[in-house]
């Protein structure tokens, strides 16, 4: 039987920002697939282009940015061919997005109920009463106590963790098939982080939703995601199953990231870190973007941008990683 | 009942009760408004009813002056047409307040919509709309009002003008001052539209007009509320000024401004009360509105301070 077509398929997606005297490429030829009810983690440091990729998927890159190349297929259809009207029907209906700071993403002058009902009414022909009932059931799903009372309250009456639960409930309202979560737990404190991640994981499994989790936190992503894509300077450096990425990372950047995670170490020992910084958008080198910080770098790395290729069962964009399996076959 | 409770439980009300100036001005304003809109109930007689007016009663002084011709029917004396000052003032104040509030509703309607669109859309449309506002602002309110009223009177004659004076004044004053709102709203919208809840609303897939009117607009209402109080006072003043130069309300339907004007010719001949009482009423009305507006501004502490 033929493999089912993926829910979301991103092909060579590029996003550029048009500045006064130059064009900066923030996302450069990113490709990945996401199957139904699968969870993919998009990891990378600040400025790697993770969030921009997220926004590009729903075609909401804000000016002066624009999608400069590639395609996004959702349920087999190219989103670029959609009209603004059709696109609006995808956003918040088939694809929902959750943002980093729940303090900011809820409108301070509307009650939770109003905001939830409004979302539903934008996508469904539904009576106010039905919408309210649906909103209540979703609030229960995200474990908000006494939801009837909560519906009439304003965002400032909730704590940070509660607000993020509400944001998740709003994202769930229309039973989307994909949720893009952009650093959903970064603004929360650690104990609540774990709760929210667990909740998100549980909901994805129950509602059979796919999840694109954008984060800089490898620990968080390895708990939740089935596959991980590591982004560096606008490109995917490595993509593979969570196990493979965590246990046998191939790309030197991924290896560096994992080493840099705080672990139980002797006192006074400094944490490992990757020397240097990610090159800024203006000064991308002609070859591999990781060249300056890489331990394995060779002469070719300086000249040629490595392509994302299948090596040892995962996808890696590095000239220096050798494909052991491929050699054996020959 | 629930609504009432919501108001009495609010911070606004708490703050209000602790500000004697606010209580004082609100009481005076409430009294004036109730008295003027209840004029048909409270006024001793109806100044619009020609049959009750006797020209022989013209220019009678207030009763307490003890003058020989003071008439007990007219507490504050009468105007040159024999109408009781008290009744005429009550009815006149109703006209003034109506014009003030009506003009501000119109101003805010035009200004908010234009400011919201300009601020949210940005780009060329914004530039066009805001230059339009600048052009409008560069004409003084009085100039626009005098021009339109004079043209209207010239074309249709005084008779038709009298019938439509109220609506026309609301239109003229309302139209002349919309840029105040447009500028204020645009500035707030520009600050609000970059906040994340707007982004979130777009991600949810809400239509643009809904994001503008339901999400951004309520968040820009604070400065709008404050300038509204100032603008009501301004509009009442504008109307009084126009009436005083004879381009406002006709003598048959006097506002406070046209009452002051009608008495102005008689001041030198000793009939001071005809101008004085409407003048005092106007000052008290404007003052109480402005004081209340000041308090509201201090309470809301908006970024905006209008001169």
Coordinates of C-alpha atoms in Angstrom, one line a residue:
Chain A
X1 CA 0.0 0.0 0.0
X2 CA 1.2 3.5 -0.8
X3 CA 2.3 5.6 2.0
X4 CA -0.3 8.1 3.1
X5 CA 0.4 11.6 2.0
X6 CA 1.7 13.8 4.8
X7 CA -0.6 16.3 6.6
X8 CA 1.9 19.1 6.2
X9 CA 4.7 19.1 3.7
X10 CA 7.2 22.0 3.6
X11 CA 9.3 22.1 0.4
X12 CA 12.4 24.3 0.1
X13 CA 10.6 27.1 2.0
X14 CA 12.5 30.3 2.0
X15 CA 11.6 33.5 3.8
X16 CA 13.4 36.8 3.1
X17 CA 13.2 40.2 4.7
X18 CA 13.5 43.2 2.5
X19 CA 15.5 45.9 4.2
X20 CA 16.4 49.3 3.0
X21 CA 19.5 48.3 1.0
X22 CA 19.5 44.5 1.0
X23 CA 17.5 41.4 1.2
X24 CA 18.1 39.1 4.2
X25 CA 17.2 35.5 4.0
X26 CA 16.0 34.3 7.4
X27 CA 14.8 30.9 6.3
X28 CA 16.7 29.2 3.5
X29 CA 15.3 26.2 1.7
X30 CA 13.7 24.4 4.7
X31 CA 12.0 21.1 3.9
X32 CA 10.2 18.7 6.2
X33 CA 7.1 16.5 6.4
X34 CA 4.7 16.1 9.2
X35 CA 2.2 13.2 9.2
X36 CA -1.2 13.2 10.8
X37 CA -1.1 13.1 14.6
X38 CA 2.7 13.1 14.5
X39 CA 4.8 15.5 16.6
X40 CA 7.8 17.3 15.2
X41 CA 10.1 19.4 17.2
X42 CA 11.8 22.4 15.6
X43 CA 14.9 23.2 17.6
X44 CA 17.4 25.9 17.3
X45 CA 18.8 29.0 19.0
X46 CA 17.5 32.5 18.7
X47 CA 17.5 33.8 15.2
X48 CA 17.7 30.4 13.6
X49 CA 14.4 31.0 11.8
X50 CA 12.2 28.7 13.7
X51 CA 9.4 31.1 14.4
X52 CA 9.5 32.6 11.0
X53 CA 9.1 29.1 9.6
X54 CA 6.0 28.7 11.8
X55 CA 4.5 31.9 10.5
X56 CA 5.4 31.2 6.9
X57 CA 3.4 27.9 7.1
X58 CA 0.2 29.9 7.7
X59 CA 1.3 32.6 5.4
X60 CA 1.5 35.3 8.0
X61 CA 5.0 36.6 7.7
X62 CA 4.7 40.2 8.7
X63 CA 6.2 43.0 6.6
X64 CA 9.0 43.5 5.5
X65 CA 9.3 39.7 5.4
X66 CA 7.9 37.7 2.6
X67 CA 8.0 34.1 1.4
X68 CA 10.7 34.1 -1.3
X69 CA 10.5 30.6 -2.4
X70 CA 9.3 27.0 -1.9
X71 CA 5.9 25.6 -1.2
X72 CA 3.8 24.5 1.8
X73 CA 1.4 21.7 1.1
X74 CA -1.3 21.2 3.7
X75 CA -3.5 18.1 3.2
X76 CA -2.0 17.8 -0.2
X77 CA -2.9 21.4 -1.4
X78 CA -0.4 24.1 -2.0
X79 CA -1.2 26.9 0.4
X80 CA 0.2 29.5 -2.0
X81 CA -2.7 29.0 -4.3
X82 CA -5.2 29.8 -1.6
X83 CA -7.0 33.1 -1.6
X84 CA -6.9 35.3 1.5
X85 CA -10.4 34.1 2.3
X86 CA -9.5 30.4 2.0
X87 CA -6.4 31.0 4.0
X88 CA -8.3 32.6 6.8
X89 CA -10.4 29.5 6.9
X90 CA -7.3 27.4 7.4
X91 CA -5.9 29.6 10.2
X92 CA -7.4 29.0 13.5
X93 CA -9.6 26.3 12.0
X94 CA -7.5 23.6 10.5
X95 CA -4.2 25.0 11.8
X96 CA -4.0 26.6 15.2
X97 CA -1.1 28.5 16.7
X98 CA 0.0 28.9 20.3
X99 CA 2.4 31.7 21.2
X100 CA 5.1 32.2 23.8
X101 CA 3.6 34.7 26.1
X102 CA 0.1 34.1 27.3
X103 CA 0.1 37.5 29.0
X104 CA 0.1 39.1 25.7
X105 CA -1.9 36.9 23.4
X106 CA -5.3 37.3 25.1
X107 CA -7.1 40.6 24.5
X108 CA -7.2 42.4 27.9
X109 CA -10.7 43.9 27.3
X110 CA -12.6 40.8 26.3
X111 CA -13.7 38.0 28.6
X112 CA -12.4 34.5 28.0
X113 CA -15.8 33.5 26.9
X114 CA -16.2 36.3 24.4
X115 CA -12.8 35.4 22.9
X116 CA -13.6 31.7 22.6
X117 CA -17.1 32.2 21.1
X118 CA -15.7 34.7 18.7
X119 CA -13.1 32.2 17.4
X120 CA -15.8 29.6 16.9
X121 CA -18.2 32.0 15.2
X122 CA -15.4 33.1 12.8
X123 CA -15.3 29.5 11.5
X124 CA -18.6 27.8 12.2
X125 CA -22.2 28.7 11.7
X126 CA -23.1 28.0 15.3
X127 CA -25.4 29.5 17.8
X128 CA -24.1 31.3 20.8
X129 CA -25.4 28.7 23.1
X130 CA -23.7 25.9 21.3
X131 CA -20.5 27.8 21.1
X132 CA -20.6 28.3 24.8
X133 CA -21.1 24.6 25.4
X134 CA -18.2 23.7 23.2
X135 CA -16.0 26.3 24.9
X136 CA -16.9 24.8 28.2
X137 CA -16.0 21.3 27.1
X138 CA -12.6 22.5 25.8
X139 CA -11.9 24.4 29.1
X140 CA -12.6 21.2 30.9
X141 CA -10.2 19.4 28.6
X142 CA -7.4 21.7 29.6
X143 CA -8.2 21.2 33.3
X144 CA -9.5 24.6 34.1
X145 CA -11.5 24.3 37.4
X146 CA -15.1 25.7 37.4
X147 CA -15.1 26.7 33.7
X148 CA -18.6 28.2 33.8
X149 CA -17.4 30.9 36.1
X150 CA -14.1 31.3 34.2
X151 CA -15.9 32.1 30.9
X152 CA -17.1 35.4 32.3
X153 CA -13.6 36.5 33.6
X154 CA -11.0 38.7 32.0
X155 CA -7.5 37.6 31.2
X156 CA -6.0 39.6 34.1
X157 CA -7.9 37.4 36.5
X158 CA -5.8 34.3 35.6
X159 CA -2.3 33.2 36.4
X160 CA 0.3 32.6 33.7
X161 CA -0.1 28.9 33.6
X162 CA -3.9 29.2 33.5
X163 CA -3.7 31.7 30.7
X164 CA -1.6 29.3 28.6
X165 CA -4.2 26.6 29.3
X166 CA -6.8 28.9 28.0
X167 CA -4.8 29.8 24.9
X168 CA -4.5 26.0 24.3
X169 CA -8.2 25.6 24.8
X170 CA -8.8 28.3 22.2
X171 CA -6.5 26.5 19.8
X172 CA -8.5 23.3 20.4
X173 CA -11.9 24.9 19.8
X174 CA -12.2 24.1 16.1
X175 CA -10.5 20.7 16.4
X176 CA -7.6 21.5 14.1
X177 CA -5.5 18.8 12.6
X178 CA -2.3 20.7 13.2
X179 CA -1.1 22.9 16.1
X180 CA 1.9 25.1 15.7
X181 CA 3.2 25.8 19.2
X182 CA 5.8 28.6 19.2
X183 CA 7.8 28.3 22.5
X184 CA 4.6 27.6 24.4
X185 CA 6.3 27.2 27.8
X186 CA 9.2 29.6 27.6
X187 CA 7.4 32.4 29.6
X188 CA 6.3 30.0 32.3
X189 CA 8.1 28.8 35.4
X190 CA 9.6 25.3 35.3
X191 CA 7.0 23.4 37.3
X192 CA 4.2 24.7 35.1
X193 CA 6.2 24.1 32.0
X194 CA 6.1 20.4 32.6
X195 CA 2.3 20.5 33.3
X196 CA 1.6 22.4 30.1
X197 CA 3.9 20.1 28.0
X198 CA 2.2 17.0 29.4
X199 CA -1.2 18.5 28.7
X200 CA -0.3 19.3 25.2
X201 CA 1.0 15.8 24.6
X202 CA -2.1 14.3 26.1
X203 CA -4.4 16.4 24.0
X204 CA -2.5 15.7 20.8
X205 CA -2.9 12.0 21.4
X206 CA -6.6 12.3 22.3
X207 CA -7.6 14.6 19.5
X208 CA -5.3 13.1 17.0
X209 CA -3.7 16.4 16.2
X210 CA -0.3 16.9 14.7
X211 CA 2.0 19.2 16.6
X212 CA 4.8 21.4 15.3
X213 CA 6.7 22.3 18.5
X214 CA 9.0 25.3 18.0
X215 CA 11.4 25.7 20.9
X216 CA 15.0 26.3 21.9
X217 CA 14.8 23.7 24.6
X218 CA 16.0 20.3 23.6
X219 CA 14.9 18.8 26.9
X220 CA 11.3 19.9 26.4
X221 CA 11.2 18.8 22.8
X222 CA 12.6 15.3 23.5
X223 CA 9.8 14.7 26.0
X224 CA 7.1 15.4 23.5
X225 CA 8.2 15.1 19.9
X226 CA 8.6 11.9 17.9
X227 CA 11.0 13.6 15.4
X228 CA 13.3 16.5 15.8
X229 CA 14.5 19.0 13.2
X230 CA 17.5 21.0 14.3
X231 CA 17.7 24.4 12.7
X232 CA 20.8 26.5 12.3
X233 CA 21.1 29.9 10.6
X234 CA 17.9 29.4 8.6
X235 CA 18.6 25.8 7.5
X236 CA 17.9 22.4 8.8
X237 CA 21.1 21.0 10.1
X238 CA 19.8 17.6 11.1
X239 CA 16.4 15.8 11.1
X240 CA 15.7 12.5 12.6
X241 CA 13.8 10.5 15.2
X242 CA 14.0 11.9 18.7
X243 CA 16.0 8.9 19.8
X244 CA 18.5 9.2 17.1
X245 CA 19.0 12.9 17.6
X246 CA 19.4 12.6 21.4
X247 CA 21.4 9.4 21.5
X248 CA 23.4 9.4 18.3
X249 CA 23.6 13.0 17.0
X250 CA 25.5 13.2 13.8
X251 CA 25.8 16.9 13.0
X252 CA 28.5 18.6 15.0
X253 CA 26.0 21.4 15.9
X254 CA 23.6 18.9 17.4
X255 CA 26.4 17.2 19.2
X256 CA 27.4 20.6 20.6
X257 CA 23.9 21.4 21.7
X258 CA 23.5 18.1 23.5
X259 CA 26.8 18.6 25.3
X260 CA 25.8 22.0 26.4
X261 CA 22.7 20.7 28.2
X262 CA 23.2 21.1 32.0
X263 CA 23.7 17.7 33.5
X264 CA 24.8 16.4 36.8
X265 CA 28.4 17.4 36.8
X266 CA 31.0 17.9 39.5
X267 CA 30.9 21.2 41.3
X268 CA 32.7 24.1 39.8
X269 CA 33.0 22.4 36.5
X270 CA 32.0 24.8 33.7
X271 CA 29.1 23.9 31.4
X272 CA 30.1 22.9 27.9
X273 CA 29.3 25.4 25.3
X274 CA 29.7 25.9 21.6
X275 CA 32.3 28.6 21.0
X276 CA 31.3 31.6 19.1
X277 CA 27.9 32.9 17.9
X278 CA 25.6 32.0 15.1
X279 CA 26.4 34.2 12.1
X280 CA 23.9 37.1 11.8
X281 CA 21.7 37.4 8.7
X282 CA 24.0 39.9 7.1
X283 CA 27.1 37.9 7.3
X284 CA 26.2 34.4 6.3
X285 CA 29.4 32.7 5.0
X286 CA 29.5 31.2 1.5
X287 CA 29.8 27.7 2.7
X288 CA 28.5 25.9 5.8
X289 CA 27.1 28.4 8.3
X290 CA 28.5 26.5 11.1
X291 CA 32.0 26.6 9.7
X292 CA 33.5 29.0 12.2
X293 CA 32.3 27.1 15.2
X294 CA 32.8 23.6 14.0
X295 CA 35.3 21.1 15.3
X296 CA 35.2 18.9 12.3
X297 CA 35.5 21.5 9.6
X298 CA 37.3 20.6 6.4
X299 CA 38.3 22.5 3.4
X300 CA 35.1 21.8 1.5
X301 CA 32.9 23.2 4.3
X302 CA 34.2 26.7 3.6
X303 CA 33.3 26.6 -0.1
X304 CA 30.1 24.6 -0.4
X305 CA 26.8 24.7 1.5
X306 CA 26.1 21.2 2.7
X307 CA 22.8 19.7 1.5
X308 CA 20.5 17.8 3.7
X309 CA 21.2 14.2 2.9
X310 CA 20.2 10.8 4.3
X311 CA 23.1 9.4 6.3
X312 CA 22.9 6.6 8.8
X313 CA 19.1 6.6 8.9
X314 CA 18.7 10.3 9.5
X315 CA 18.9 13.4 7.5
X316 CA 22.1 15.5 8.0
X317 CA 23.5 18.5 6.4
X318 CA 27.2 18.1 6.9
X319 CA 30.0 17.3 4.5
X320 CA 32.1 15.6 7.2
X321 CA 29.6 13.1 8.4
X322 CA 30.2 9.8 6.6
X323 CA 27.3 7.4 5.7
X324 CA 28.4 4.2 7.2
X325 CA 25.4 2.2 6.0
X326 CA 25.9 3.4 2.4
X327 CA 29.4 2.2 2.4
X328 CA 28.5 -1.2 3.6
X329 CA 26.0 -1.6 0.8
X330 CA 28.6 -0.9 -1.8
Chain B
X1 CA -29.4 45.5 39.1
X2 CA -26.3 43.5 38.2
X3 CA -25.1 46.4 36.0
X4 CA -25.7 48.8 38.8
X5 CA -23.6 46.6 41.1
X6 CA -20.9 46.4 38.6
X7 CA -20.7 50.2 38.5
X8 CA -20.7 50.8 42.3
X9 CA -18.1 48.1 42.7
X10 CA -15.7 49.6 40.2
X11 CA -12.5 51.5 40.9
X12 CA -13.9 54.4 38.9
X13 CA -16.8 54.8 41.3
X14 CA -14.5 54.4 44.3
X15 CA -12.2 57.1 43.0
X16 CA -15.2 59.3 42.1
X17 CA -16.5 59.2 45.7
X18 CA -13.2 60.3 47.1
X19 CA -12.9 63.4 44.9
X20 CA -15.1 66.3 46.1
X21 CA -14.4 68.2 42.9
X22 CA -15.7 65.3 40.8
X23 CA -18.8 64.9 43.0
X24 CA -19.5 68.6 42.9
X25 CA -19.2 69.0 39.2
X26 CA -21.1 65.8 38.5
X27 CA -23.9 67.0 40.7
X28 CA -24.2 70.3 39.0
X29 CA -24.0 68.8 35.6
X30 CA -26.7 66.2 36.5
X31 CA -28.9 69.0 37.9
X32 CA -28.5 71.1 34.7
X33 CA -29.1 68.1 32.4
X34 CA -32.2 66.9 34.3
X35 CA -33.5 70.4 34.5
X36 CA -33.0 71.1 30.8
X37 CA -34.3 67.8 29.4
X38 CA -37.1 67.8 31.9
X39 CA -38.0 71.4 30.8
X40 CA -41.5 70.5 29.6
X41 CA -42.2 69.3 33.1
X42 CA -40.4 71.9 35.2
X43 CA -40.6 75.1 33.2
X44 CA -43.3 77.5 34.3
X45 CA -44.4 77.8 30.7
X46 CA -43.6 76.8 27.2
X47 CA -41.6 79.4 25.3
X48 CA -42.2 77.7 22.0
X49 CA -46.0 78.1 22.4
X50 CA -46.8 81.4 20.7
X51 CA -50.2 81.6 22.3
X52 CA -48.8 82.0 25.9
X53 CA -46.4 84.8 24.9
X54 CA -47.5 88.3 25.3
X55 CA -45.3 91.0 23.8
X56 CA -46.5 93.3 26.6
X57 CA -44.5 91.2 29.0
X58 CA -41.3 92.0 27.2
X59 CA -38.2 93.0 29.2
X60 CA -39.7 92.6 32.6
X61 CA -37.0 92.5 35.3
X62 CA -36.5 89.6 37.7
X63 CA -38.9 89.7 40.6
X64 CA -36.4 90.2 43.4
X65 CA -35.2 93.5 42.0
X66 CA -38.4 95.0 43.4
X67 CA -39.0 97.0 40.3
X68 CA -42.5 98.3 39.8
X69 CA -43.0 96.3 36.6
X70 CA -41.6 93.0 38.0
X71 CA -44.1 90.2 37.5
X72 CA -44.5 87.3 39.9
X73 CA -45.0 84.9 36.9
X74 CA -41.4 85.5 35.7
X75 CA -38.8 84.6 38.4
X76 CA -35.9 85.7 36.3
X77 CA -37.7 88.3 34.2
X78 CA -38.5 88.1 30.5
X79 CA -36.7 88.4 27.2
X80 CA -37.4 91.0 24.5
X81 CA -40.2 88.8 23.1
X82 CA -42.0 88.4 26.4
X83 CA -40.9 84.9 27.2
X84 CA -39.9 84.0 30.8
X85 CA -36.1 83.8 31.1
X86 CA -36.2 80.7 33.3
X87 CA -38.3 78.7 30.9
X88 CA -36.5 79.9 27.9
X89 CA -33.1 79.1 29.4
X90 CA -34.2 75.6 30.4
X91 CA -35.4 74.9 26.8
X92 CA -32.3 76.7 25.5
X93 CA -29.9 74.6 27.5
X94 CA -31.6 71.5 26.1
X95 CA -30.8 72.7 22.6
X96 CA -27.2 73.5 23.6
X97 CA -26.6 70.1 25.2
X98 CA -28.3 68.3 22.3
X99 CA -26.1 70.1 19.8
X100 CA -23.0 69.5 21.9
X101 CA -23.6 65.8 22.4
X102 CA -24.9 65.3 18.9
X103 CA -21.8 67.0 17.4
X104 CA -19.5 64.9 19.5
X105 CA -21.2 61.6 18.5
X106 CA -20.8 62.6 14.9
X107 CA -17.2 63.7 15.3
X108 CA -16.3 60.5 17.1
X109 CA -18.0 58.3 14.6
X110 CA -16.2 59.9 11.7
X111 CA -12.9 60.3 13.5
X112 CA -12.8 56.8 15.1
X113 CA -13.5 55.0 11.8
X114 CA -11.0 57.1 9.9
X115 CA -8.4 56.9 12.6
X116 CA -8.8 53.2 13.0
X117 CA -8.5 52.5 9.3
X118 CA -5.5 54.8 8.9
X119 CA -3.7 53.3 11.9
X120 CA -4.4 49.7 11.1
X121 CA -3.9 49.7 7.4
X122 CA -0.9 52.1 7.3
X123 CA 0.8 52.9 4.1
X124 CA -0.6 55.2 1.5
X125 CA -4.2 55.0 2.7
X126 CA -3.0 56.3 6.1
X127 CA -1.0 59.1 4.5
X128 CA -4.0 60.1 2.5
X129 CA -6.4 60.1 5.4
X130 CA -4.2 61.9 7.8
X131 CA -3.3 64.6 5.3
X132 CA -7.0 65.0 4.8
X133 CA -7.3 65.4 8.6
X134 CA -4.5 68.0 8.5
X135 CA -6.3 70.0 5.8
X136 CA -9.5 69.8 7.8
X137 CA -7.7 71.0 10.9
X138 CA -6.1 73.9 9.1
X139 CA -9.6 75.4 8.7
X140 CA -10.9 76.8 12.0
X141 CA -14.2 75.3 13.2
X142 CA -15.8 78.7 13.1
X143 CA -14.7 79.3 9.5
X144 CA -16.2 76.1 8.3
X145 CA -19.4 76.6 10.3
X146 CA -19.8 80.2 9.3
X147 CA -19.2 79.3 5.7
X148 CA -21.7 76.5 5.6
X149 CA -24.4 78.2 7.7
X150 CA -24.2 81.4 5.6
X151 CA -24.4 79.5 2.3
X152 CA -27.3 77.5 3.6
X153 CA -29.2 80.6 4.8
X154 CA -28.4 82.3 1.5
X155 CA -29.7 79.5 -0.6
X156 CA -32.8 78.4 1.3
X157 CA -33.7 81.5 3.2
X158 CA -34.1 82.0 6.9
X159 CA -37.4 80.2 7.1
X160 CA -36.1 76.8 5.9
X161 CA -32.9 77.4 7.9
X162 CA -34.9 77.7 11.1
X163 CA -36.5 74.3 10.6
X164 CA -33.2 72.6 10.0
X165 CA -30.9 74.7 12.2
X166 CA -30.4 72.0 15.0
X167 CA -29.4 69.3 12.6
X168 CA -27.3 71.6 10.5
X169 CA -25.4 72.8 13.5
X170 CA -24.7 69.3 14.7
X171 CA -23.5 68.4 11.2
X172 CA -21.3 71.4 10.8
X173 CA -19.7 71.3 14.3
X174 CA -19.4 67.5 14.1
X175 CA -17.7 67.6 10.7
X176 CA -15.3 70.4 11.6
X177 CA -13.7 68.6 14.5
X178 CA -13.4 65.0 13.5
X179 CA -9.6 65.1 13.0
X180 CA -9.1 65.4 16.8
X181 CA -10.6 61.9 17.1
X182 CA -8.9 60.6 14.0
X183 CA -5.4 61.6 15.3
X184 CA -5.9 60.3 18.8
X185 CA -7.3 57.0 17.7
X186 CA -4.7 56.5 15.0
X187 CA -1.9 57.0 17.5
X188 CA -3.4 54.5 19.9
X189 CA -4.1 52.0 17.2
X190 CA -0.5 52.2 16.0
X191 CA 0.7 51.3 19.5
X192 CA -1.9 48.5 19.9
X193 CA -1.6 46.8 16.6
X194 CA 1.8 45.5 17.2
X195 CA 0.8 43.8 20.4
X196 CA 0.6 40.0 20.4
X197 CA -3.1 39.7 20.9
X198 CA -3.6 41.3 17.6
X199 CA -1.2 38.8 16.0
X200 CA -3.1 36.0 17.8
X201 CA -6.4 37.3 16.4
X202 CA -4.9 37.2 12.9
X203 CA -3.6 33.7 13.5
X204 CA -7.1 32.6 14.7
X205 CA -8.3 33.7 11.3
X206 CA -10.6 36.5 12.3
X207 CA -11.6 38.9 9.5
X208 CA -9.8 42.3 9.4
X209 CA -12.8 44.5 10.3
X210 CA -13.4 42.3 13.3
X211 CA -9.9 42.6 14.6
X212 CA -10.1 46.4 14.1
X213 CA -13.4 47.0 15.7
X214 CA -13.7 44.4 18.3
X215 CA -10.1 43.8 19.4
X216 CA -8.2 47.0 18.8
X217 CA -10.9 49.6 19.2
X218 CA -11.9 48.8 22.9
X219 CA -8.2 49.1 23.8
X220 CA -8.0 52.6 22.4
X221 CA -11.1 53.9 24.2
X222 CA -9.4 55.5 27.2
X223 CA -8.0 58.6 25.4
X224 CA -11.2 58.8 23.3
X225 CA -13.3 59.1 26.5
X226 CA -11.2 61.9 27.8
X227 CA -11.2 64.0 24.6
X228 CA -14.9 63.4 24.4
X229 CA -15.5 65.4 27.5
X230 CA -13.4 68.2 26.3
X231 CA -15.1 68.1 22.9
X232 CA -18.6 68.2 24.3
X233 CA -17.7 71.4 26.1
X234 CA -16.0 72.7 22.9
X235 CA -19.0 71.9 20.8
X236 CA -21.4 73.7 23.1
X237 CA -19.1 76.7 23.1
X238 CA -18.9 76.6 19.3
X239 CA -22.6 76.6 19.0
X240 CA -23.0 79.5 21.5
X241 CA -20.4 81.5 19.5
X242 CA -22.1 80.8 16.2
X243 CA -25.5 81.7 17.7
X244 CA -24.0 84.9 19.1
X245 CA -23.0 86.1 15.7
X246 CA -26.4 85.1 14.3
X247 CA -25.5 82.0 12.4
X248 CA -26.7 79.5 15.0
X249 CA -30.1 78.7 16.4
X250 CA -32.8 81.1 15.3
X251 CA -34.6 83.3 18.0
X252 CA -37.7 81.2 17.8
X253 CA -35.8 78.2 19.1
X254 CA -33.2 79.8 21.2
X255 CA -30.1 78.1 22.5
X256 CA -28.0 79.6 25.3
X257 CA -25.9 81.4 22.7
X258 CA -28.8 83.0 20.9
X259 CA -30.3 84.1 24.2
X260 CA -27.1 85.9 25.1
X261 CA -27.2 87.5 21.7
X262 CA -30.8 88.6 22.0
X263 CA -30.1 90.3 25.3
X264 CA -26.9 91.8 24.2
X265 CA -28.6 94.7 22.4
X266 CA -30.5 95.6 25.6
X267 CA -27.6 95.5 28.1
X268 CA -26.9 99.2 27.6
X269 CA -30.5 100.1 28.1
X270 CA -30.5 98.4 31.5
X271 CA -32.0 95.0 30.8
X272 CA -28.9 93.2 32.0
X273 CA -30.7 90.0 33.0
X274 CA -31.4 88.8 29.5
X275 CA -27.8 88.2 28.7
X276 CA -26.5 87.5 32.2
X277 CA -28.5 84.5 33.2
X278 CA -27.9 82.5 30.0
X279 CA -24.3 83.5 30.3
X280 CA -24.0 82.2 33.8
X281 CA -25.8 79.0 32.8
X282 CA -23.4 78.5 29.9
X283 CA -20.3 79.1 32.1
X284 CA -21.6 76.7 34.8
X285 CA -22.4 74.0 32.2
X286 CA -19.0 74.2 30.4
X287 CA -17.1 74.4 33.7
X288 CA -18.8 71.4 35.2
X289 CA -18.2 69.3 32.0
X290 CA -14.5 70.4 31.9
X291 CA -13.9 69.7 35.6
X292 CA -15.5 66.3 35.2
X293 CA -13.3 65.7 32.2
X294 CA -10.2 66.7 34.1
X295 CA -11.0 64.3 36.9
X296 CA -11.6 61.5 34.3
X297 CA -8.3 62.3 32.7
X298 CA -6.4 62.1 35.9
X299 CA -8.1 58.9 36.8
X300 CA -7.5 57.2 33.5
X301 CA -4.0 58.8 33.2
X302 CA -3.8 58.4 29.5
X303 CA -0.8 59.3 27.5
X304 CA -2.7 62.0 25.9
X305 CA -3.0 65.6 27.1
X306 CA -5.1 67.8 25.0
X307 CA -4.7 71.6 25.4

